[in-house]
Coordinates of C-alpha atoms in Angstrom, one line a residue:
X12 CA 130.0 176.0 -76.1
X13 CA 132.2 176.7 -73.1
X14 CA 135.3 179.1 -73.6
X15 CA 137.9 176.9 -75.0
X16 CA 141.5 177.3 -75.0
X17 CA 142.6 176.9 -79.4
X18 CA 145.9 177.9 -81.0
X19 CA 145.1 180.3 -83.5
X20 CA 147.9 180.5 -85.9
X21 CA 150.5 179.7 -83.6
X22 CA 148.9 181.9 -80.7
X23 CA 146.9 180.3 -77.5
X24 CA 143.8 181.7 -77.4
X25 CA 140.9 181.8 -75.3
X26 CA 138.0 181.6 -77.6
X27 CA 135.0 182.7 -75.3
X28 CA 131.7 181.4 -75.9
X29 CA 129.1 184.1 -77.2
X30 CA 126.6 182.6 -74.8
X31 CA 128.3 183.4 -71.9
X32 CA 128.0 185.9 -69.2
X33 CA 127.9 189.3 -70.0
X34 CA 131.2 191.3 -69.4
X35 CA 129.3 194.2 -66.8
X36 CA 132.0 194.9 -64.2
X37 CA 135.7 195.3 -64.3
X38 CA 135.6 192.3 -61.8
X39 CA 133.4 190.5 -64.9
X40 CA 136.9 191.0 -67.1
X41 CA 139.2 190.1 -64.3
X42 CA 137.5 186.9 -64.4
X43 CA 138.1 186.7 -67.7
X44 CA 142.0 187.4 -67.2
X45 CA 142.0 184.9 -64.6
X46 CA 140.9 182.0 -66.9
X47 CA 142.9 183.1 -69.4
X48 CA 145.8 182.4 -67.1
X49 CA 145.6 178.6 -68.0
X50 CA 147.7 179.7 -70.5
X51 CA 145.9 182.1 -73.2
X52 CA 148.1 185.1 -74.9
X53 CA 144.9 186.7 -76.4
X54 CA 141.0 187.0 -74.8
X55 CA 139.2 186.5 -77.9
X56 CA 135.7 187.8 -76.4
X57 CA 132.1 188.5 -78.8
X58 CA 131.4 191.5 -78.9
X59 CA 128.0 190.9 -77.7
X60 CA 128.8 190.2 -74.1
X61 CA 130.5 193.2 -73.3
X62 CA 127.7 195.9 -71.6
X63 CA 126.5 198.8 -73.6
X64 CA 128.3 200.7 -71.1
X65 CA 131.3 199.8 -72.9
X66 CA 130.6 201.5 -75.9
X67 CA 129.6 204.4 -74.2
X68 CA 133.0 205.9 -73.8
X69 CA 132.1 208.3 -71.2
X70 CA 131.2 205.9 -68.9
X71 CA 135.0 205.1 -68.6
X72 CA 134.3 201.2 -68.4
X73 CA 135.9 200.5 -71.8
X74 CA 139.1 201.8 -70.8
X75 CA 139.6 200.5 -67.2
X76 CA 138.7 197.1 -68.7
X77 CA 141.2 197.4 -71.4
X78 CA 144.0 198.3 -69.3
X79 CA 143.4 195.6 -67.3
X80 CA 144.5 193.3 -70.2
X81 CA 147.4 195.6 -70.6
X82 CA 148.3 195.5 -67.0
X83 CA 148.1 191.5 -67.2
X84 CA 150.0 191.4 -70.6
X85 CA 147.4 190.1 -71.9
X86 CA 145.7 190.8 -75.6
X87 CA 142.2 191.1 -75.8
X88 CA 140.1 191.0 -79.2
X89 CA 136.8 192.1 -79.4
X90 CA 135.3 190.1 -82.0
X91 CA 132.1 190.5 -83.4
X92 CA 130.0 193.3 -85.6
X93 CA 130.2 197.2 -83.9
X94 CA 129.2 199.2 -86.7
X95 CA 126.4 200.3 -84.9
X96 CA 128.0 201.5 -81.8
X97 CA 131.1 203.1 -84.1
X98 CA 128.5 204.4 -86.3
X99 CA 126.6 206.5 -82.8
X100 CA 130.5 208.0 -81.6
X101 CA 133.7 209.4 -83.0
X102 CA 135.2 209.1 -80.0
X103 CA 134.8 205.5 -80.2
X104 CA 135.7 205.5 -83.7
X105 CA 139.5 207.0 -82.8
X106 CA 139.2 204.9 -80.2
X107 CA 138.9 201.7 -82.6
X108 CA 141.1 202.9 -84.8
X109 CA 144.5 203.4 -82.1
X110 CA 143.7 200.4 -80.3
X111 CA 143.8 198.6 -83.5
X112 CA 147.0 199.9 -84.3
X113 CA 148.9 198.8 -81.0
X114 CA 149.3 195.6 -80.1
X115 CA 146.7 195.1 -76.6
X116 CA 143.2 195.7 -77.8
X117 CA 141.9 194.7 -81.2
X118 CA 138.6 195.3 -82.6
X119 CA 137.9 192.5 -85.3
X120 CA 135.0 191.2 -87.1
X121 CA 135.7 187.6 -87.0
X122 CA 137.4 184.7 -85.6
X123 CA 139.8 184.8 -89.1
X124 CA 140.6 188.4 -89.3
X125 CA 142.0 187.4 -85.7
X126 CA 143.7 185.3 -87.7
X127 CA 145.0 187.2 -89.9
X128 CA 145.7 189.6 -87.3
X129 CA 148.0 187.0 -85.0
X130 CA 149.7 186.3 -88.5
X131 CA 150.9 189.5 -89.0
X132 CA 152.3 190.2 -85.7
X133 CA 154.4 186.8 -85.7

């Protein structure tokens, strides 16, 4: 599956495809912005393509990527399973926990509690 464009209740999203390259670079995520420009409000990306560097919060990657998206307006979700990496850091855990509670940067476990998310925010 390539990254496709979907509405997700009422939102146009850019689903990306787990398969895909691995976000490494902040020049991987402007890619990313870029496509999203065909239209997307919200980067839906798997968890599993962003680098472990991104998790690692000292490496500082996680937060020039996400303010990136902010710069762009654009929302990014992180969708996928990180109870390992939240599990290994507090610092990620706070982390997880504000970005959740703004509107940018989600951390979800699924397509639907993207959903759910897009729902609540209409």
């Amino acid at each position: 599956m390539a990254d496709v464009m979907q509405e997700r209740a009422g939102v146009q999203v850019m689903v990306c495809d787990p398969d895909g390259p691995p976000v490494a670079t902040v020049e991987d995520a402007l890619d990313l912005i870029g496509a999203a420009f065909l239209g997307a409000e919200v980067v839906a990306l798997p968890a599993g393509r962003l680098d472990e560097d991104f998790f690692s919060l000292g490496t500082r990657f996680a937060g020039e990527v996400m303010q990136k998206f902010v710069n762009y307006r654009l929302r990014l979700a992180v969708v996928g399973d990180i109870s390992a990496h939240l599990a290994a850091s507090s610092a990620l855990r706070a982390l997880v926990s504000e970005s959740n509670a703004s509107g940018h940067v989600w951390f979800v476990p699924d397509l639907e509690a993207l959903d759910a998310r897009l729902r609540a925010v209409a």
